[in-house]
mmCIF file with all atom_site columns, C-alpha atoms in Angstrom:
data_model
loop_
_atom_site.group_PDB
_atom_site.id
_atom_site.type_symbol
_atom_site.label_atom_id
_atom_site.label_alt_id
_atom_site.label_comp_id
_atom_site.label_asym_id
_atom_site.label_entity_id
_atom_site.label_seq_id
_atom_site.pdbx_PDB_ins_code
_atom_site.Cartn_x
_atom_site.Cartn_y
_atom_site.Cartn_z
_atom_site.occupancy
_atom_site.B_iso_or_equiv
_atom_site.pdbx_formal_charge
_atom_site.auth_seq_id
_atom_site.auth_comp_id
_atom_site.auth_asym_id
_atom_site.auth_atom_id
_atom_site.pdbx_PDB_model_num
ATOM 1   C CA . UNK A 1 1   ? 0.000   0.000   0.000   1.00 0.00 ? 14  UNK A CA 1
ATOM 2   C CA . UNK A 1 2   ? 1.302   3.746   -1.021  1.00 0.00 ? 15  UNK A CA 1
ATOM 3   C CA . UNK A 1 3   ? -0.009  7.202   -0.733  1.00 0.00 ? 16  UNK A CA 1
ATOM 4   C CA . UNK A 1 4   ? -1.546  8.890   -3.853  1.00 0.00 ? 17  UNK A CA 1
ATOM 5   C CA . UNK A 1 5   ? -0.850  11.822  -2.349  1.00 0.00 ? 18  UNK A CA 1
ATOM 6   C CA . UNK A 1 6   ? 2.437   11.226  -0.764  1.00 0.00 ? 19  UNK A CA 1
ATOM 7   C CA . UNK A 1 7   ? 2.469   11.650  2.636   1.00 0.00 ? 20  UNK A CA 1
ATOM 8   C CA . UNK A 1 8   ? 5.537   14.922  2.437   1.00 0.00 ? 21  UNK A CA 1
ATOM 9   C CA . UNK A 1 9   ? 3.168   16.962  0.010   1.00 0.00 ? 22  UNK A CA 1
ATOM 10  C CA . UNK A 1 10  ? 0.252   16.287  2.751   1.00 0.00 ? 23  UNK A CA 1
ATOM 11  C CA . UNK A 1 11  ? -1.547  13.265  1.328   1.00 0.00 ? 24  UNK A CA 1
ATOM 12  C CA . UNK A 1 12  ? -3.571  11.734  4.688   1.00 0.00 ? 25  UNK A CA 1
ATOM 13  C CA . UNK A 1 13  ? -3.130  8.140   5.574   1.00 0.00 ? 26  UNK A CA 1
ATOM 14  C CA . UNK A 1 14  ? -6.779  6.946   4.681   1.00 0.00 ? 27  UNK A CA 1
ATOM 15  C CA . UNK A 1 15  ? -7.849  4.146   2.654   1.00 0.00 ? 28  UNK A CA 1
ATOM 16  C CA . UNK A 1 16  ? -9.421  7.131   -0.023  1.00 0.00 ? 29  UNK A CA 1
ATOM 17  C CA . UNK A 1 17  ? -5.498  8.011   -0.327  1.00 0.00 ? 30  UNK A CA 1
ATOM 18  C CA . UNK A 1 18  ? -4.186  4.526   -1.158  1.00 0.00 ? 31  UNK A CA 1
ATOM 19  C CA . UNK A 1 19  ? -3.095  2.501   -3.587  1.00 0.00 ? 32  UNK A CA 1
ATOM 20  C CA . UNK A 1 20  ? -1.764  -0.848  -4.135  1.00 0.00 ? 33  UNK A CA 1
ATOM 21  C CA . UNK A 1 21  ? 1.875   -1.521  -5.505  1.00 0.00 ? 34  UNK A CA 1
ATOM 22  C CA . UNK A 1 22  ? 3.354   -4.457  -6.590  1.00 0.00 ? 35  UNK A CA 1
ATOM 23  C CA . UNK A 1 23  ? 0.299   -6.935  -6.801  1.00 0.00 ? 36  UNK A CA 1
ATOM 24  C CA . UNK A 1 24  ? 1.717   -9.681  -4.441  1.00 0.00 ? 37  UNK A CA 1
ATOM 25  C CA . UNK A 1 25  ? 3.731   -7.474  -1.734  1.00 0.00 ? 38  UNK A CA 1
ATOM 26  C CA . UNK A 1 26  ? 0.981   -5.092  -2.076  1.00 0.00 ? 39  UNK A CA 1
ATOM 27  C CA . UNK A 1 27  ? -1.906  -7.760  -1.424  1.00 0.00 ? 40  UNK A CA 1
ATOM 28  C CA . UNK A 1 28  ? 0.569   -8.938  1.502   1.00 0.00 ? 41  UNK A CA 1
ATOM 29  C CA . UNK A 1 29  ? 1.205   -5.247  3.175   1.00 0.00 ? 42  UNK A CA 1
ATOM 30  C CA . UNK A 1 30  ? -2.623  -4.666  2.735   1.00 0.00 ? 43  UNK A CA 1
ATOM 31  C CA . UNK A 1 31  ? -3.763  -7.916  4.680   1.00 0.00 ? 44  UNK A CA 1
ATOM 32  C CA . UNK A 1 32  ? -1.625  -7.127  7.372   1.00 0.00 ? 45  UNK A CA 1
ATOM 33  C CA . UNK A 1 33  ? -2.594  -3.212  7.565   1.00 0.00 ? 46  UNK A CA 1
ATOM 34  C CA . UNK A 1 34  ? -6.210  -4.214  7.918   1.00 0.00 ? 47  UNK A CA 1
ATOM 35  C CA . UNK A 1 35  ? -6.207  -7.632  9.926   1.00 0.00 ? 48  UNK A CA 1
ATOM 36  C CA . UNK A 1 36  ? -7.728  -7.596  13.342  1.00 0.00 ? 49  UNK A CA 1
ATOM 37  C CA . UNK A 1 37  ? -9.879  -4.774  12.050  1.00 0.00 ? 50  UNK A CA 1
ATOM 38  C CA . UNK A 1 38  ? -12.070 -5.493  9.672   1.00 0.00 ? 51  UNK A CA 1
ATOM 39  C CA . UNK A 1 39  ? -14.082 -8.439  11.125  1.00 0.00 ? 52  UNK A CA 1
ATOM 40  C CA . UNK A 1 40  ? -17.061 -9.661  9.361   1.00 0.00 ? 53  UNK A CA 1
ATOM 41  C CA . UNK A 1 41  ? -17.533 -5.912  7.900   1.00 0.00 ? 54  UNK A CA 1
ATOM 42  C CA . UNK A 1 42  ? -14.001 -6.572  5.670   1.00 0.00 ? 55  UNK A CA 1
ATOM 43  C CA . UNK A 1 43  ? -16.621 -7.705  2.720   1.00 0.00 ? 56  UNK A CA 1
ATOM 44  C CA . UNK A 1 44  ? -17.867 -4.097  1.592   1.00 0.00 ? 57  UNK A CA 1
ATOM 45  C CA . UNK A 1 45  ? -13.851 -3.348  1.818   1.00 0.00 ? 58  UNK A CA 1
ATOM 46  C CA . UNK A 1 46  ? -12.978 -6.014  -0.612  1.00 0.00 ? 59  UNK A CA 1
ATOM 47  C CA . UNK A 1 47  ? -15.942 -5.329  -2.861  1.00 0.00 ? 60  UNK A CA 1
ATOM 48  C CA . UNK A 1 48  ? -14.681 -1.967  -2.912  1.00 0.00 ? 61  UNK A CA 1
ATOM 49  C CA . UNK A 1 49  ? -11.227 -3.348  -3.618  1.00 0.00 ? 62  UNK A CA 1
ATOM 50  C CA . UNK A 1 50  ? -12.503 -5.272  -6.520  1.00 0.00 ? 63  UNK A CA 1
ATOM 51  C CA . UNK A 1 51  ? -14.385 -2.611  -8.642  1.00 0.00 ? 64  UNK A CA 1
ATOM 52  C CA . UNK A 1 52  ? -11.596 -0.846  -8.487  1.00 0.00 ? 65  UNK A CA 1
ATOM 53  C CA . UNK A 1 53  ? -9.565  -3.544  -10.378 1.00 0.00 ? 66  UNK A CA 1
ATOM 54  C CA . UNK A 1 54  ? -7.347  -4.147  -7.117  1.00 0.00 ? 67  UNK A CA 1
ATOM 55  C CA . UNK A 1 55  ? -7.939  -8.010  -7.434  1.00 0.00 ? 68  UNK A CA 1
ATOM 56  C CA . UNK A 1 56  ? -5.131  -9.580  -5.305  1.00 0.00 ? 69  UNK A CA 1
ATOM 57  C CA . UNK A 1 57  ? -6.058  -7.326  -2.517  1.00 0.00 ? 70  UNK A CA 1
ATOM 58  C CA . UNK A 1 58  ? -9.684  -7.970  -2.509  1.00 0.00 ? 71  UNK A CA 1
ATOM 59  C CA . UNK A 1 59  ? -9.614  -11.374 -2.444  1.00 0.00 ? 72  UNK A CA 1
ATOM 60  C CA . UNK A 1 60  ? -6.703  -11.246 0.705   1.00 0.00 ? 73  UNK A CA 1
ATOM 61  C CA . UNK A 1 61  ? -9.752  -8.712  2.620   1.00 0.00 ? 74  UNK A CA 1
ATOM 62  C CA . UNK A 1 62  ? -12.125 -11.595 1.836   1.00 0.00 ? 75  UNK A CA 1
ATOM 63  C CA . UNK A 1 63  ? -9.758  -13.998 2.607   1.00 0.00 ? 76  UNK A CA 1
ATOM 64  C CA . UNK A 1 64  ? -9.396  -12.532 6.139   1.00 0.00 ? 77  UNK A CA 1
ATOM 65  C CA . UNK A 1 65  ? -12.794 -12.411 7.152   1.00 0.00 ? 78  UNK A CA 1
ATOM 66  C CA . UNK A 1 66  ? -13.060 -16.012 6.046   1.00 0.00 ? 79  UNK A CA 1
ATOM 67  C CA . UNK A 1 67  ? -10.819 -17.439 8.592   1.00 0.00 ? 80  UNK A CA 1
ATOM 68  C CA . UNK A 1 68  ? -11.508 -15.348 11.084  1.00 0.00 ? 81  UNK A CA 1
ATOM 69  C CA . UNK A 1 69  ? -15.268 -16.134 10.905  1.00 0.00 ? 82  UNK A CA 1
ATOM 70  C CA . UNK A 1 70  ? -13.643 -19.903 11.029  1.00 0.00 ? 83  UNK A CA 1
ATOM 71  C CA . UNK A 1 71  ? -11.336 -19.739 13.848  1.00 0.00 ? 84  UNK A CA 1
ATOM 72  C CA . UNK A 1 72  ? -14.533 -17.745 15.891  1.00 0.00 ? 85  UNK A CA 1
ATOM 73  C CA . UNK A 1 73  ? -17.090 -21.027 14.595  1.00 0.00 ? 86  UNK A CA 1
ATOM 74  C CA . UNK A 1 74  ? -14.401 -23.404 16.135  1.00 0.00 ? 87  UNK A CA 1
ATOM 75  C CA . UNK A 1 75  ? -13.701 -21.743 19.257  1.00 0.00 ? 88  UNK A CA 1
ATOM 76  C CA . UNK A 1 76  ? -17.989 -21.046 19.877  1.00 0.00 ? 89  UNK A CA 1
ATOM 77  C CA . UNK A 1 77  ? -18.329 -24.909 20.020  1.00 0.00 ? 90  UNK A CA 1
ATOM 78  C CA . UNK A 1 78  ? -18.190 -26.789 23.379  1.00 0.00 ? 91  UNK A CA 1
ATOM 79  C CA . UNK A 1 79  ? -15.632 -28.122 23.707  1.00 0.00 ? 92  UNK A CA 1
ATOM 80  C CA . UNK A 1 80  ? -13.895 -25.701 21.641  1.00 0.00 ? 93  UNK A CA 1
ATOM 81  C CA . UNK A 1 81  ? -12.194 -26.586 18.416  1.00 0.00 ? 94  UNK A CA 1
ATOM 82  C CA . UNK A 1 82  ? -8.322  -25.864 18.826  1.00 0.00 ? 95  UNK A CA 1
ATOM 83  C CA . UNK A 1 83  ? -6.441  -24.583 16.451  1.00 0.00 ? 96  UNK A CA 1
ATOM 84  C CA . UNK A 1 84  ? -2.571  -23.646 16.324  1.00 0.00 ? 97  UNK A CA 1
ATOM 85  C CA . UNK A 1 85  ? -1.573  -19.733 16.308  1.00 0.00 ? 98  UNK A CA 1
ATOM 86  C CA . UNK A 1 86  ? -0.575  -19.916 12.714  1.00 0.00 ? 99  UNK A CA 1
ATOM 87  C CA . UNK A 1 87  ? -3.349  -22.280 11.265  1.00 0.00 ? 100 UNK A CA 1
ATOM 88  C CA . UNK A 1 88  ? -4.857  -20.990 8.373   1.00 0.00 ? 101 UNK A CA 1
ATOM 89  C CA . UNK A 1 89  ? -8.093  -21.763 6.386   1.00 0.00 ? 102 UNK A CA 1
ATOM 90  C CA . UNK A 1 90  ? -7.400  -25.796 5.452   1.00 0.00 ? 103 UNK A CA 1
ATOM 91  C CA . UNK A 1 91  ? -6.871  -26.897 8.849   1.00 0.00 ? 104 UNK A CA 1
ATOM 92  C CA . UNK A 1 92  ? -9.484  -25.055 10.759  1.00 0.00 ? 105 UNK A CA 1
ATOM 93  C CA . UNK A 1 93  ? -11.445 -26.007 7.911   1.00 0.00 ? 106 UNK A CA 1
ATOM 94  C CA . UNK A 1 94  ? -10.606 -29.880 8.357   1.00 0.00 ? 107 UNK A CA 1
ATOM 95  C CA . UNK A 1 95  ? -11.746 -29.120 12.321  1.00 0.00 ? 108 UNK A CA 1
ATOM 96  C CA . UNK A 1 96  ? -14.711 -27.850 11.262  1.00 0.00 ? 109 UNK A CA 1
ATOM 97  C CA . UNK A 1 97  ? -15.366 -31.078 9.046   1.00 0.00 ? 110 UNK A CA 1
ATOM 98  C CA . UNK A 1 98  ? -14.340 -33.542 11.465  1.00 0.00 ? 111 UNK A CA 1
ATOM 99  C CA . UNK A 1 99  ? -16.349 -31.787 14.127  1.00 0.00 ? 112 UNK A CA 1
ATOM 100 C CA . UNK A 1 100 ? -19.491 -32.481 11.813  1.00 0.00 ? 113 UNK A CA 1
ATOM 101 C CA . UNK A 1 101 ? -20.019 -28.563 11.818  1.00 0.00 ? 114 UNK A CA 1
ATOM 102 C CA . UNK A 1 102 ? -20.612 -28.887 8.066   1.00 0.00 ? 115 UNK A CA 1
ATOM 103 C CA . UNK A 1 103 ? -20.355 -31.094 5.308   1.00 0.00 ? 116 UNK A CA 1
ATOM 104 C CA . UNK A 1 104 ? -17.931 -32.696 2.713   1.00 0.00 ? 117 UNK A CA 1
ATOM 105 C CA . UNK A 1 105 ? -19.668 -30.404 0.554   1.00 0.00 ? 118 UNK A CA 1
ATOM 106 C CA . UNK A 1 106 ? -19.365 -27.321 2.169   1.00 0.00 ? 119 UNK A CA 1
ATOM 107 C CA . UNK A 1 107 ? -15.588 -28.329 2.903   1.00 0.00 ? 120 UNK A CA 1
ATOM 108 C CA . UNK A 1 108 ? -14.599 -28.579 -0.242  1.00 0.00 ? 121 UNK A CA 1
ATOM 109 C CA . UNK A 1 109 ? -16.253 -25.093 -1.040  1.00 0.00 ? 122 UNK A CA 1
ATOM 110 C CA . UNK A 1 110 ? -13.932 -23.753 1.364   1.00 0.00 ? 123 UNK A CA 1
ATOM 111 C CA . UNK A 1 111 ? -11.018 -25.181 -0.076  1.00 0.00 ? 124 UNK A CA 1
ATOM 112 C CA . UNK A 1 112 ? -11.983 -23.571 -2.820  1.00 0.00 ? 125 UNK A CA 1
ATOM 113 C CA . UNK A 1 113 ? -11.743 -20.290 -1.342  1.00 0.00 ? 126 UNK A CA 1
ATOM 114 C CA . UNK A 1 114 ? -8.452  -21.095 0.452   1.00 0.00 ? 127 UNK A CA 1
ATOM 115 C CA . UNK A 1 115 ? -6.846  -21.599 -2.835  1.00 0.00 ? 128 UNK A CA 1
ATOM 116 C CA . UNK A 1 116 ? -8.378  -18.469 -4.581  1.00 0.00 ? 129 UNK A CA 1
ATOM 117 C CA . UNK A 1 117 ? -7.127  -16.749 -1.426  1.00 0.00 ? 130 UNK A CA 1
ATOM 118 C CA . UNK A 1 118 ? -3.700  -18.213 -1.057  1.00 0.00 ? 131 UNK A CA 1
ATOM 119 C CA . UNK A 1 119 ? -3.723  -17.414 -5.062  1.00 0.00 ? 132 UNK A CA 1
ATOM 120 C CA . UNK A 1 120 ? -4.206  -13.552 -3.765  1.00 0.00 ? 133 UNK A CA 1
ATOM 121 C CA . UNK A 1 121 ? -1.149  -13.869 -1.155  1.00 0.00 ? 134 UNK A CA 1
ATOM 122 C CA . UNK A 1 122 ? 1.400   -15.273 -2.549  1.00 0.00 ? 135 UNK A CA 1
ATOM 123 C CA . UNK A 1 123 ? 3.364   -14.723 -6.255  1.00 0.00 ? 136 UNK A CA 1
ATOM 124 C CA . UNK A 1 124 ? 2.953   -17.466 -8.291  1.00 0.00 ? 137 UNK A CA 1
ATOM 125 C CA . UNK A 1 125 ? 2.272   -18.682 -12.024 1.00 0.00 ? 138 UNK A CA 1
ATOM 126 C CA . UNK A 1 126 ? -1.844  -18.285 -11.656 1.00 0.00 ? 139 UNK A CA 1
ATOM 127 C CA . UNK A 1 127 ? -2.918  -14.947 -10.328 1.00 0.00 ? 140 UNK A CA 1
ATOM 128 C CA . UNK A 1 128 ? -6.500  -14.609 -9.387  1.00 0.00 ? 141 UNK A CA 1
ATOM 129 C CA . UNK A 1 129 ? -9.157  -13.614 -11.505 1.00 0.00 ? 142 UNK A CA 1
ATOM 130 C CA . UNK A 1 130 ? -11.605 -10.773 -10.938 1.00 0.00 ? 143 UNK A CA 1
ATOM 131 C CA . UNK A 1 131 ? -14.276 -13.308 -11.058 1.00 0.00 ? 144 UNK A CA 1
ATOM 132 C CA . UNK A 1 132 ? -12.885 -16.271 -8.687  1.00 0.00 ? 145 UNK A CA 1
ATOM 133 C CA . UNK A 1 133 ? -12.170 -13.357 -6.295  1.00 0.00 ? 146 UNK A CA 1
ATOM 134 C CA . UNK A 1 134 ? -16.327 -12.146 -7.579  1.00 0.00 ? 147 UNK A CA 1
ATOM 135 C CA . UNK A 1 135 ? -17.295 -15.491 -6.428  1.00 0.00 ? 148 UNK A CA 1
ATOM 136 C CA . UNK A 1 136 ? -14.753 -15.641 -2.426  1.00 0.00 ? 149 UNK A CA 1
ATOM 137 C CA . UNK A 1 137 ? -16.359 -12.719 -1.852  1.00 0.00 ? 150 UNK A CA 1
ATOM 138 C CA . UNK A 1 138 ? -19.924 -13.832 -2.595  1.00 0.00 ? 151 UNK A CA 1
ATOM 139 C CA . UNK A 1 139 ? -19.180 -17.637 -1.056  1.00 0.00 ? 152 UNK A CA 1
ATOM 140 C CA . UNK A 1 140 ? -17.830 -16.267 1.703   1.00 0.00 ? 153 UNK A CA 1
ATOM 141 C CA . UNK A 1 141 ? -20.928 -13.311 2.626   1.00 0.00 ? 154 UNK A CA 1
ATOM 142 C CA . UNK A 1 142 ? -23.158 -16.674 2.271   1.00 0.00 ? 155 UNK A CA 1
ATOM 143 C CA . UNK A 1 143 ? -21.162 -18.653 4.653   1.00 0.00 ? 156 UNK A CA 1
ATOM 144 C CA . UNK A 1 144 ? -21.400 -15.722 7.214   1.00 0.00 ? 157 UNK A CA 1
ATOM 145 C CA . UNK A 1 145 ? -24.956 -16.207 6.809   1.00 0.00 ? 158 UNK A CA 1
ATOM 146 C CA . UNK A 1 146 ? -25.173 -20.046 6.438   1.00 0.00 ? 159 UNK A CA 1
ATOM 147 C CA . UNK A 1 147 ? -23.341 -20.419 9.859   1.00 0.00 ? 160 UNK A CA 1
ATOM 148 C CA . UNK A 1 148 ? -23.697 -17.793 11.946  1.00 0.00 ? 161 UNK A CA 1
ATOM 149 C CA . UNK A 1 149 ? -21.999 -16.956 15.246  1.00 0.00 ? 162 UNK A CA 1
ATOM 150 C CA . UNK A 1 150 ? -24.035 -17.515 18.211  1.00 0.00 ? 163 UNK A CA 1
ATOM 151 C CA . UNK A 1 151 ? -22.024 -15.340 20.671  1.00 0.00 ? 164 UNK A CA 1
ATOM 152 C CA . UNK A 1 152 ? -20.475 -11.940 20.155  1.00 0.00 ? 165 UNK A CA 1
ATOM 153 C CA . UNK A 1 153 ? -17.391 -12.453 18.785  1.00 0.00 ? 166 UNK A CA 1
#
């Protein structure tokens, strides 16, 4: 993430004053400027993203609010579902599974969306499309609703 308006000619740190760089670092930089922040309302953010053609970085917003909406699922069931610091979206995902929270189904559907957001993170051969990132953010606004928290997270 960089200033439009750099910051030494008085462009404001706000999100209408950024712009992405370098597609993976950028996508990288961005996920960690907004995590812990965004919650379940990082969805408009990445939509936002999105439409204005800042692909990699969308689908990294969406990508956050997916596992942290995954990690909160897994720690509102009794016993709680425990997870490792650094566990991402496959193995809270497998918890989830094995826990009989949802389907084979559903867990391959979010498989699906850990690839299209790994895809978004990390350089590689296969950069995301605007409309796999279209659909993570779509997939992932129904999952919110499909399996809701039951506490205040």
């Amino acid at each position: 993430v960089d200033h439009i308006i750099p910051h030494s000619k008085g462009g404001k740190t706000v999100i209408d004053n950024a712009q992405l760089t370098h597609r993976s670092c950028a996508a990288r930089n961005y996920t960690r400027l907004v995590e812990g922040t965004i919650g379940d309302n990082g969805l408009p953010e990445a939509q936002i993203l999105l439409n204005v053609g800042h692909i990699a970085a969308a689908g990294a917003t969406a990508g956050l609010v997916l596992e942290r909406h995954l990690k909160l699922l897994c720690n509102q069931q009794q016993p709680p579902l425990i997870f490792g610091k650094n566990d991402g979206i496959s193995k809270v995902n497998d918890l989830l599974r094995k826990a009989d929270i949802y389907d084979t189904a559903q867990w391959r559907q979010v498989q699906w969306m850990a690839d299209v957001r790994n895809s978004c993170d990390h350089p590689g051969t296969n950069p995301p499309t605007r409309d796999n990132v279209d659909d993570l953010i779509k997939m992932v606004k129904s999952l919110l609703t499909t399996f809701p928290l039951t506490f205040n997270a």
